[in-house]
Short mmCIF file of C-alpha atoms in Angstrom, two decimals:
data_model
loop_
_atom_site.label_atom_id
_atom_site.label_comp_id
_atom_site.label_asym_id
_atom_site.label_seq_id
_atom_site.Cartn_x
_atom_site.Cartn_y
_atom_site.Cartn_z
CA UNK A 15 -0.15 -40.00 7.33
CA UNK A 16 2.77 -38.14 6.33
CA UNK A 17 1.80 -35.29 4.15
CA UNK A 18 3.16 -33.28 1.45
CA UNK A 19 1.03 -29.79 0.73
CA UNK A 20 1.82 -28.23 -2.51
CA UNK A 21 0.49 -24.19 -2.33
CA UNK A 22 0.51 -21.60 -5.18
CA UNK A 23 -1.19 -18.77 -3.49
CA UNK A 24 -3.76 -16.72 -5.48
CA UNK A 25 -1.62 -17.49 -8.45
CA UNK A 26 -1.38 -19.87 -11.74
CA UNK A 27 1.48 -23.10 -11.73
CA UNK A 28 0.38 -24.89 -14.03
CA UNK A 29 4.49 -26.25 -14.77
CA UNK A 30 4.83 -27.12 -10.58
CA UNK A 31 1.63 -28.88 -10.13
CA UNK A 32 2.44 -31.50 -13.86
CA UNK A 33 6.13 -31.57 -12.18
CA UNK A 34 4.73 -32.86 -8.56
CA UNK A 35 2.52 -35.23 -9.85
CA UNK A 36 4.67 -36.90 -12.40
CA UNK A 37 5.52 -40.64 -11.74
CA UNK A 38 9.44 -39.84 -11.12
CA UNK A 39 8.89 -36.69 -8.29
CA UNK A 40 5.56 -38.73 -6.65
CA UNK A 41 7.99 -41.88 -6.68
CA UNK A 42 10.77 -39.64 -4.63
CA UNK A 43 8.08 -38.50 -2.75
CA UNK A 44 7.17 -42.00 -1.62
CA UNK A 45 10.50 -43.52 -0.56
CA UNK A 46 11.00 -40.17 1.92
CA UNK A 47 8.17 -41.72 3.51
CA UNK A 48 5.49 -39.42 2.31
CA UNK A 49 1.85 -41.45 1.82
CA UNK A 50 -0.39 -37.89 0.72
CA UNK A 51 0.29 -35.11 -1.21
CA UNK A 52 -2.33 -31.95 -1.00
CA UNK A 53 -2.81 -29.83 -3.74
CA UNK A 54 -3.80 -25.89 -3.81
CA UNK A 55 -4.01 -25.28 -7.46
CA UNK A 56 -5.44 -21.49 -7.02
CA UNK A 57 -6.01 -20.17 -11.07
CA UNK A 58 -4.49 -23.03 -12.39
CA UNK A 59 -6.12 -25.04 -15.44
CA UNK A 60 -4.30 -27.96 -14.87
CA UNK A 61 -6.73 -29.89 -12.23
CA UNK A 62 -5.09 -33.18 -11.62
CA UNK A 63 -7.32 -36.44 -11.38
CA UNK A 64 -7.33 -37.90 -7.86
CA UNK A 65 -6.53 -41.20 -9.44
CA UNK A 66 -3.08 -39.58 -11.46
CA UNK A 67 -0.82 -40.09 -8.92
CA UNK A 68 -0.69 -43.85 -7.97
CA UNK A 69 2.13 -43.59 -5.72
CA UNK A 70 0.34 -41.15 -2.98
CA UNK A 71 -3.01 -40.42 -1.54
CA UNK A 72 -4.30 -37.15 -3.90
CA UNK A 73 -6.42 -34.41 -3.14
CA UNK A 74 -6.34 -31.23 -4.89
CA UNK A 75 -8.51 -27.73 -4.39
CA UNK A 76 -8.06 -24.53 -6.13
CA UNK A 77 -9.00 -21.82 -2.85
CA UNK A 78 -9.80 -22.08 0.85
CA UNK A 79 -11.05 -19.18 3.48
CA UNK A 80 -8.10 -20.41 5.02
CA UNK A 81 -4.99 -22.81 4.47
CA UNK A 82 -3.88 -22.82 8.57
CA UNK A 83 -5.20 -26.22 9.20
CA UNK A 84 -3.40 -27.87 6.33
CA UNK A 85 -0.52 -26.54 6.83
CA UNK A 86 -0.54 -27.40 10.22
CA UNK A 87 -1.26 -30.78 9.21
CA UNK A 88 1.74 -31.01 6.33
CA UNK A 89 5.11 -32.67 7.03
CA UNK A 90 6.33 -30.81 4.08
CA UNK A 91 4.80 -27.94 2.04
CA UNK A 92 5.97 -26.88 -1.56
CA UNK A 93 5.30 -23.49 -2.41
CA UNK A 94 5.61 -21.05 -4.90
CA UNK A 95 7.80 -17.89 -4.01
CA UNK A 96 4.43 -15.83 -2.61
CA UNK A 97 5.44 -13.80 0.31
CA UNK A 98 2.63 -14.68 1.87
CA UNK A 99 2.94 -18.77 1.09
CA UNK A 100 6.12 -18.25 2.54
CA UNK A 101 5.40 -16.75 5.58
CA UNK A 102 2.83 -18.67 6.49
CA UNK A 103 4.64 -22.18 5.91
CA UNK A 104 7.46 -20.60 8.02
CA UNK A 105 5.10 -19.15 10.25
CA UNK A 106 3.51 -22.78 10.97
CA UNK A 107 7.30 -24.36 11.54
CA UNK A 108 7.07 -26.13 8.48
CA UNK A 109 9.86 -27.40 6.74
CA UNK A 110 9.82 -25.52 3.28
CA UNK A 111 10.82 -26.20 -0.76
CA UNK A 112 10.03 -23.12 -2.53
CA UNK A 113 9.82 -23.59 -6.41
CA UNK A 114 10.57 -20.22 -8.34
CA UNK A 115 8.57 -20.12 -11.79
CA UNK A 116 11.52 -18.88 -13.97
CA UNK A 117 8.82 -18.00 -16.73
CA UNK A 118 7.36 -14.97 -14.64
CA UNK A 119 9.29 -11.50 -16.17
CA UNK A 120 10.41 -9.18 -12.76
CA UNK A 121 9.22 -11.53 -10.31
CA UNK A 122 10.26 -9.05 -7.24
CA UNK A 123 9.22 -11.94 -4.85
CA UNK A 124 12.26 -13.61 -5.68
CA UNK A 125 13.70 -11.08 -3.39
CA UNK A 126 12.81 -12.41 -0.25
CA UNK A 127 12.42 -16.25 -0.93
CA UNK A 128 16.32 -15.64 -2.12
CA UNK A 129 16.88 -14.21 1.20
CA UNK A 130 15.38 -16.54 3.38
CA UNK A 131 17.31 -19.40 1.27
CA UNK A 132 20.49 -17.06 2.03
CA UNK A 133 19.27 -17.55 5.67
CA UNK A 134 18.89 -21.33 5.48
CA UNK A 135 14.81 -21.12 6.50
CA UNK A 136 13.83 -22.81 3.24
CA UNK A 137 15.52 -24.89 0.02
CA UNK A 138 15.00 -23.57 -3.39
CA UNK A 139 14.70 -25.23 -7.02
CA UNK A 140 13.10 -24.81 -10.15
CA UNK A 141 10.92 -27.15 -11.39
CA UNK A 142 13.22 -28.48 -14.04
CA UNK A 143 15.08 -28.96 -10.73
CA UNK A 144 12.33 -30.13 -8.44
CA UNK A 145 12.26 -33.98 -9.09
CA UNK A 146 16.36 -33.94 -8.54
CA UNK A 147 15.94 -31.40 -5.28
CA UNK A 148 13.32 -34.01 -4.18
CA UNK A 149 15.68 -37.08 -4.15
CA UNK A 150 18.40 -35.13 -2.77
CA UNK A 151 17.40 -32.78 -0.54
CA UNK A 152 18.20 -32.83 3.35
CA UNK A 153 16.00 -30.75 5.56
CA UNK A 154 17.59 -30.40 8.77
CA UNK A 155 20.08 -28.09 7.79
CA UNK A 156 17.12 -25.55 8.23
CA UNK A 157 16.93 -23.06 10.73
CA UNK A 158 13.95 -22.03 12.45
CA UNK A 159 12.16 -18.68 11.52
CA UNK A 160 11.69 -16.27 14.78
CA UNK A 161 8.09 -14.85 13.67
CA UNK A 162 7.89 -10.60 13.43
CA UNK A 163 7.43 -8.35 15.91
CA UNK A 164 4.78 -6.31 15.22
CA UNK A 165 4.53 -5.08 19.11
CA UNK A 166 7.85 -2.78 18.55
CA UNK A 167 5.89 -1.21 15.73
CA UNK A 168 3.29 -0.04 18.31
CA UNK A 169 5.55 0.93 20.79
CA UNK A 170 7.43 3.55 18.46
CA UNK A 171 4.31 4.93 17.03
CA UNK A 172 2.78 5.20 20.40
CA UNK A 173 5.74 7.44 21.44
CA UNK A 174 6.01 9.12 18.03
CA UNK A 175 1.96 10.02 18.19
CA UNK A 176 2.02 11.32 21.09
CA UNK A 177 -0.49 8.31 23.01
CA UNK A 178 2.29 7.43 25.34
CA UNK B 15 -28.96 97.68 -19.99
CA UNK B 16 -29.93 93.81 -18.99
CA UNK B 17 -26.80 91.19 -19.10
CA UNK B 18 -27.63 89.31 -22.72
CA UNK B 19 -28.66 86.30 -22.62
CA UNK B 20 -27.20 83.07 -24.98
CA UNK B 21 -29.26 82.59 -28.10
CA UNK B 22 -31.75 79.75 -28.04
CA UNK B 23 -32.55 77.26 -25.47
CA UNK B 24 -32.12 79.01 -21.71
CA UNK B 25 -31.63 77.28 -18.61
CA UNK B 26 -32.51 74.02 -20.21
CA UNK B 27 -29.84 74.09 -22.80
CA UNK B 28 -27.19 75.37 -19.81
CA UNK B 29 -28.29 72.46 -17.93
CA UNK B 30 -28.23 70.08 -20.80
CA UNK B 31 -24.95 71.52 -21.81
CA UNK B 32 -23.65 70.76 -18.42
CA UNK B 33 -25.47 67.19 -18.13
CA UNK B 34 -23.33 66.81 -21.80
CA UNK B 35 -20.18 67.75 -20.26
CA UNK B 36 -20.62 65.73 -16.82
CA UNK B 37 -21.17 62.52 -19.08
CA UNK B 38 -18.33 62.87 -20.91
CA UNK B 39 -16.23 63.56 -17.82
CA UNK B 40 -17.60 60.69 -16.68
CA UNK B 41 -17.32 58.60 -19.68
CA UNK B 42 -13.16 59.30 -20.29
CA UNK B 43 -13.29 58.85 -16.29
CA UNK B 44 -14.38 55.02 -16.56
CA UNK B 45 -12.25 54.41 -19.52
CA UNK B 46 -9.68 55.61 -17.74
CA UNK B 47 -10.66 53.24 -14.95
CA UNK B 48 -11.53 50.19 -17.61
CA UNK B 49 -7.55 50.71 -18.47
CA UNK B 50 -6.05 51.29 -15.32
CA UNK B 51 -8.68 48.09 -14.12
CA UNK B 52 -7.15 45.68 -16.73
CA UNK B 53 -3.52 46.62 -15.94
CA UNK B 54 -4.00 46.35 -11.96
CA UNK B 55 -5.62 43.04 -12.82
CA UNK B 56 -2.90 41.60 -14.93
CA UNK B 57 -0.40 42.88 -12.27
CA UNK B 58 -2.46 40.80 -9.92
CA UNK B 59 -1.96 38.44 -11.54
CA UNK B 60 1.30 38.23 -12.63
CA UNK B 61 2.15 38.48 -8.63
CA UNK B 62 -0.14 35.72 -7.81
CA UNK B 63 1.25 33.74 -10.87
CA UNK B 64 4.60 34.07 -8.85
CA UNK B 65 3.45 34.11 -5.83
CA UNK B 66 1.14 31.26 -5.10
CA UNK B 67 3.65 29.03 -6.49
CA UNK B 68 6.21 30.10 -3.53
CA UNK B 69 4.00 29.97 -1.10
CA UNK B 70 3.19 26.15 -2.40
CA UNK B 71 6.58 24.95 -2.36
CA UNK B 72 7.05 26.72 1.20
CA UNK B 73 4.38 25.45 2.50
CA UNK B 74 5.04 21.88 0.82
CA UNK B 75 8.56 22.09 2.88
CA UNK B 76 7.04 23.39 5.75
CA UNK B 77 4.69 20.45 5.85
CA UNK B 78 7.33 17.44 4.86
CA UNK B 79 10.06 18.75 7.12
CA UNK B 80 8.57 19.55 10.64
CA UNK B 81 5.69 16.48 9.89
CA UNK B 82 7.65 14.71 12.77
CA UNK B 83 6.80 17.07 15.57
CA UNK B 84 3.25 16.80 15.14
CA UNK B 85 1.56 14.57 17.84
CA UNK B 86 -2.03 13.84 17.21
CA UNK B 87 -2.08 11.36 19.44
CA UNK B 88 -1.69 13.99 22.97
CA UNK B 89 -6.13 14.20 22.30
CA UNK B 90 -6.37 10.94 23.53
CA UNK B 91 -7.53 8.80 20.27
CA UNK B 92 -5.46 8.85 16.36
CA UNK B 93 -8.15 8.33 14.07
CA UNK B 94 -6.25 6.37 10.79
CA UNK B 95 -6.53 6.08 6.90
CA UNK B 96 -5.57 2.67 6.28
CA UNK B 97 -4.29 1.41 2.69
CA UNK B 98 -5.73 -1.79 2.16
CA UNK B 99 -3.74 -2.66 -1.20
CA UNK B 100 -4.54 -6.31 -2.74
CA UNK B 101 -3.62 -9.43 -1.43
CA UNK B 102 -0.16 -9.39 0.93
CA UNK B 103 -0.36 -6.29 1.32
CA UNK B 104 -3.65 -6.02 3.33
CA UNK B 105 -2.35 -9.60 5.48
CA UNK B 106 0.70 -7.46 5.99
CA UNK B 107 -1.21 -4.15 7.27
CA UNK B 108 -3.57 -5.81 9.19
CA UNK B 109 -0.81 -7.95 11.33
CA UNK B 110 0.16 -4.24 12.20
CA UNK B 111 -3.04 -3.13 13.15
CA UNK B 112 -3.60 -5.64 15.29
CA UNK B 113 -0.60 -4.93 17.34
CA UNK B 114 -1.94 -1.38 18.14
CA UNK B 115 -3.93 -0.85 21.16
CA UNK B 116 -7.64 1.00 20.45
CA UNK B 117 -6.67 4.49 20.47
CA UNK B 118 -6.18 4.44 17.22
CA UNK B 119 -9.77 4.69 16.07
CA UNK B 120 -12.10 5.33 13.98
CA UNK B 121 -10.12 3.33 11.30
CA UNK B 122 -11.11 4.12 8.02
CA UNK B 123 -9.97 1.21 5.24
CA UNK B 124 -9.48 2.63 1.65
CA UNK B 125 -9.70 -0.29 -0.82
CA UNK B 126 -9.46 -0.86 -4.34
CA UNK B 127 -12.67 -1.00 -6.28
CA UNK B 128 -11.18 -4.21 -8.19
CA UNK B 129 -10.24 -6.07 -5.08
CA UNK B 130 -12.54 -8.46 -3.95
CA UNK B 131 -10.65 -9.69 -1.12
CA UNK B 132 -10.00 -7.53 1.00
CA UNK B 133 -13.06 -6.49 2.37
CA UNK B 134 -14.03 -9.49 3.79
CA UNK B 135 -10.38 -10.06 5.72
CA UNK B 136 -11.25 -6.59 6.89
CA UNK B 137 -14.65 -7.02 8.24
CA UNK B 138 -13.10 -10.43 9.90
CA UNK B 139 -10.05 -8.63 11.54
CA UNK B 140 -12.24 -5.37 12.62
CA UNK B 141 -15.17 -8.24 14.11
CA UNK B 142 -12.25 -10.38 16.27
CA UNK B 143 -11.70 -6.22 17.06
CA UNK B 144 -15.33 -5.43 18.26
CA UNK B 145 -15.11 -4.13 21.89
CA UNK B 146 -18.28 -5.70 23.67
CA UNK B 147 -20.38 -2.46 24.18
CA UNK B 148 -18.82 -0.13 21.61
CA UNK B 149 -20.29 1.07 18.24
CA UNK B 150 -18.44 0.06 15.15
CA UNK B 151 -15.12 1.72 14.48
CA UNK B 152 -14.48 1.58 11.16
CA UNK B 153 -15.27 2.66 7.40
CA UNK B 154 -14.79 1.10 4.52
CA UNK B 155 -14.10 3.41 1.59
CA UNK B 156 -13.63 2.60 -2.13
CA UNK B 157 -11.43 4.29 -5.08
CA UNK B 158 -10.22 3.42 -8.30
CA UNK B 159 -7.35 1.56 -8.49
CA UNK B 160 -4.50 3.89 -9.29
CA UNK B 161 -2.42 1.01 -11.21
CA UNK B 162 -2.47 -2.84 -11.58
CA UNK B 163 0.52 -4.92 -11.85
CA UNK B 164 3.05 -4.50 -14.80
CA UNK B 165 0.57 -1.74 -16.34
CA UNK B 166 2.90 0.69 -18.78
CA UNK B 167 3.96 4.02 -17.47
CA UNK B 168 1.93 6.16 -19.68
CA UNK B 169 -1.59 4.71 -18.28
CA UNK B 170 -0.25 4.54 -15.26
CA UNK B 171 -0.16 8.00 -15.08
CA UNK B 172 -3.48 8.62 -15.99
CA UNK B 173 -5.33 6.04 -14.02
CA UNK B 174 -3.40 7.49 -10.67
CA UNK B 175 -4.87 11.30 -11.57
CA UNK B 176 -8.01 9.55 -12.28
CA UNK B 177 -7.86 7.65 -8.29
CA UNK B 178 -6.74 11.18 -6.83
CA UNK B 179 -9.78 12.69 -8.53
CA UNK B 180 -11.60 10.26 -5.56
CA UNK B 181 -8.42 10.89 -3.31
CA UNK B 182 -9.07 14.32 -2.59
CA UNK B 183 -12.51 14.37 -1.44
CA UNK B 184 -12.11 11.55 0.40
CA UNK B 185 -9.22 12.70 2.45
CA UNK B 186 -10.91 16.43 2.41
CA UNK B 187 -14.06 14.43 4.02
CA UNK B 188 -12.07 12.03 6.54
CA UNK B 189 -9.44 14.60 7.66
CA UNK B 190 -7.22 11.42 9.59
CA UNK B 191 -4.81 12.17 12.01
CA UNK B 192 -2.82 9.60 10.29
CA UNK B 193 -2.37 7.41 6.73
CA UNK B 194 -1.08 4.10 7.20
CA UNK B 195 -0.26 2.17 4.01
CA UNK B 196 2.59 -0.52 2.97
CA UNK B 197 3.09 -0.30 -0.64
CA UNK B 198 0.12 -0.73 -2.91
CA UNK B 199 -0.25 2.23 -5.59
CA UNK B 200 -3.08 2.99 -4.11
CA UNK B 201 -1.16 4.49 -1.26
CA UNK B 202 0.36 7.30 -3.67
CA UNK B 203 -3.12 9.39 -4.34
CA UNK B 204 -4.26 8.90 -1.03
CA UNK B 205 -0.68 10.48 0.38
CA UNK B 206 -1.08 13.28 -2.14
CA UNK B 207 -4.41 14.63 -0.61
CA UNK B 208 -2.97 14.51 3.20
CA UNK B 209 -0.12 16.38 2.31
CA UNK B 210 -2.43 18.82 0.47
CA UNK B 211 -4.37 18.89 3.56
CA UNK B 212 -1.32 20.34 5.46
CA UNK B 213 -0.15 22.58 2.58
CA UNK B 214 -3.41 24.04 2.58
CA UNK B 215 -3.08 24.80 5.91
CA UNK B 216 -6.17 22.51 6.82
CA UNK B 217 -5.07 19.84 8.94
CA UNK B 218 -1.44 18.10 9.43
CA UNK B 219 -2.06 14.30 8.24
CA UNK B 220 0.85 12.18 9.71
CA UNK B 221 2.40 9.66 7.01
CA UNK B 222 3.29 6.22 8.39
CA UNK B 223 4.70 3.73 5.84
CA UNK B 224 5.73 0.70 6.38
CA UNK B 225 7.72 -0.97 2.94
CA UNK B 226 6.73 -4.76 2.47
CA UNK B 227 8.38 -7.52 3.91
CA UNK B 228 9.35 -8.60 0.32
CA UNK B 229 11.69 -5.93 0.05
CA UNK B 230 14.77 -7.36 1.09
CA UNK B 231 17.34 -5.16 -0.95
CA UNK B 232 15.38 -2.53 -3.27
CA UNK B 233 12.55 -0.23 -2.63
CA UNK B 234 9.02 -0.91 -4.26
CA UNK B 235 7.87 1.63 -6.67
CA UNK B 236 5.46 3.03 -4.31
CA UNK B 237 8.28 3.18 -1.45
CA UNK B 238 10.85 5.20 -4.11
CA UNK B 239 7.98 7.99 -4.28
CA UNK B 240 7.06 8.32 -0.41
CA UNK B 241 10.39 7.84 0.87
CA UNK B 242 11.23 11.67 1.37
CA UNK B 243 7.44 12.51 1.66
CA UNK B 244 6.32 10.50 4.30
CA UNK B 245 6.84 11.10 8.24
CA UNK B 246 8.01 7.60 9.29
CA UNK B 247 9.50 5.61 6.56
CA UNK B 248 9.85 1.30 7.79
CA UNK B 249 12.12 -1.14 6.47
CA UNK B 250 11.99 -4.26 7.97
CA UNK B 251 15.89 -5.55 6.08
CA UNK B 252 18.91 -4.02 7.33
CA UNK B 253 20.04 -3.87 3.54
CA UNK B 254 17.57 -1.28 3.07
CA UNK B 255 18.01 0.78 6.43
CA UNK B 256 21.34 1.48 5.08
CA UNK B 257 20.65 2.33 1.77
CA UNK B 258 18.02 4.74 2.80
CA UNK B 259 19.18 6.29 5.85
CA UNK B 260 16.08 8.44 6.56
CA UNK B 261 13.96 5.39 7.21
CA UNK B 262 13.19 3.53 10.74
CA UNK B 263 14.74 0.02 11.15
CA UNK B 264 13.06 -1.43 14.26
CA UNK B 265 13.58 -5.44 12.16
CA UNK B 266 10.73 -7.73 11.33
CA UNK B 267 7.55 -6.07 11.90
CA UNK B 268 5.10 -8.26 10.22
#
């Protein structure tokens, strides 16, 4: 079942998760083909009813140990602009829609979702943009994401230390 | 004719005559001193006034500019002070960890006292760590948090005295070979004591820091202060390895 998963990190989205599940986004949603869309709400009061969304399968949790397995499962994850959303959608090859909340005052993470967009790894909207960027959007201009290398890291410190 | 003798008294009053004088001599002798005393002591310390001062900033250069030659690491083992700051910060530290090899041990993690999750990624990473037949190595340590997110300068400035208050023994106690840390305020107090430790003459704490991934084109707050303090500065943009040419570009790290 093609799946959409919808992340916001440790954080509160209240404004992405009423945009996703609105008739007019879930209804774009739908004709790309997508039959389930997974919600991590984290802080969030907004807790959507399972039965809200006619057009898609709904399922919505605030926290997990671990999100791995559903992201490995998504076809499509929407995230907030969390380094560490980010990283990990890329991380798992997933093809990624990062949503910037515009009411957040110095949001430094825009930093590097802004980069990565300049990089073509992910698309970027708003969510007064979302529903439009959902109908229009065209994935395969992204590129993949070649994951860190921590092992260089080691090898310089080992030198610099004095353990090699 | 007999010598005369003084009227009244005798040898008693010649020796308490004498006993008289001898007091007095000794009396104007320790007022003397009492003066002289407070004027060597006030020239003490008018030199130490000027001269511990010197000797800090000396010492302070000293430490921050020949940090680089130091190589704990020729004993065999690094034992580390790792930052764990909240959230991506401690993913982001312990990705590097886990590309060291297990030399660098005993690890001790300094957290937060208000994060809660941290601990328990720790525990996970260090238990995947967990050589078969060795003991535990690693600490977890905890300290106020020097300053939470968007909190004004002014407290700011008090709550980061008030985490080096728990800094210094800490450090003092641990003596590290090496502090690792990534951005977190935390990291500032905790940097403070090491270098301390080599001002003092004590022990030479290398300073690793590694700046966040999500600092593509500026420094973090955090990175602005350690940047000329620390002994290997990271930047994992380009953008930033040539604004701040004294840091180590080796790419994506993490």
């Amino acid at each position: 079942m093609k799946t959409v998963f919808v992340t916001v990190g440790t954080t509160k989205f209240d404004e992405l998760i009423e945009t996703v599940t609105c008739s007019e986004a879930a209804k774009a949603l739908k004709a790309r083909g997508y039959k389930r869309l997974l919600l991590q709400i984290g802080r969030g009061s907004f807790f959507p009813d399972a039965d809200s969304c006619p057009e898609l399968k709904l399922e919505v949790f605030r926290f997990k140990d671990s999100i791995a397995e559903d992201m490995k499962q998504a076809d499509l994850v929407i995230s907030h602009a969390g380094a560490g959303s980010c990283l990990e959608a890329l991380g798992a090859g997933k093809p990624l829609l990062v949503v910037v909340n515009d009411k957040l005052m110095d949001n430094h993470q825009l930093e590097l979702a802004r980069q990565l967009h300049t990089d073509h790894h992910l698309l970027y909207c708003t969510c007064s943009s979302l529903t439009e960027t959902l109908k229009t959007m065209d994935l395969s201009v992204l590129q993949p994401f070649p994951p860190g290398q921590p092992k260089t890291f080691a090898d310089f410190l080992d030198k610099v230390v004095g353990l090699k | 004719m007999l010598p005369s003798r003084p009227a009244g008294g005798g040898k008693a009053a010649r020796v308490g005559s004498s006993a008289g004088i001898y007091a007095l001599k000794l009396e104007r002798s320790v007022g003397v001193l009492v003066r002289s005393s407070g004027a060597v002591s006030m020239l003490l310390f008018a030199v130490l006034a000027l001269f511990l001062p010197v000797l800090f900033i000396y010492r302070f250069y000293v430490v921050v500019k020949t940090g680089r030659r130091h190589q704990p690491g020729r004993k065999g083992y690094v034992s580390v002070l790792v930052v764990a700051g909240s959230g991506g910060h401690t993913t982001e530290i312990l990705r590097l960890l886990d590309s060291l090899p297990a030399a660098y041990a005993p690890r001790h993690y300094v957290i937060a006292d208000t994060d809660k999750m941290s601990e328990e990624k720790v525990c996970t990473f260090e238990s995947l760590k967990l050589q078969p037949d060795s003991k535990l190595q690693y600490t977890i340590c905890r300290i106020p948090r020097s300053r939470e997110v968007h909190q004004s300068w002014s407290s700011s400035v008090v709550s980061t005295l008030n985490a080096l208050r728990y800094s210094l023994p800490l450090v003092f106690r641990l003596r590290p070979d090496m502090v690792l840390c990534n951005g977190p305020g935390t990291c500032v107090p905790l940097c403070a004591a090491a270098l301390l430790l080599g001002i003092m003459g004590m022990k030479k704490v290398l300073i690793v820091y590694v700046e966040s991934i999500c600092r593509v084109h500026s420094l973090s707050l955090t990175g602005k202060i350690l940047y000329r303090l620390s002994d290997y500065f990271f930047v994992q943009w380009s953008s930033l390895r040539d604004k701040y040419p004294k840091s180590v570009f080796l790419g994506r790290v993490v």
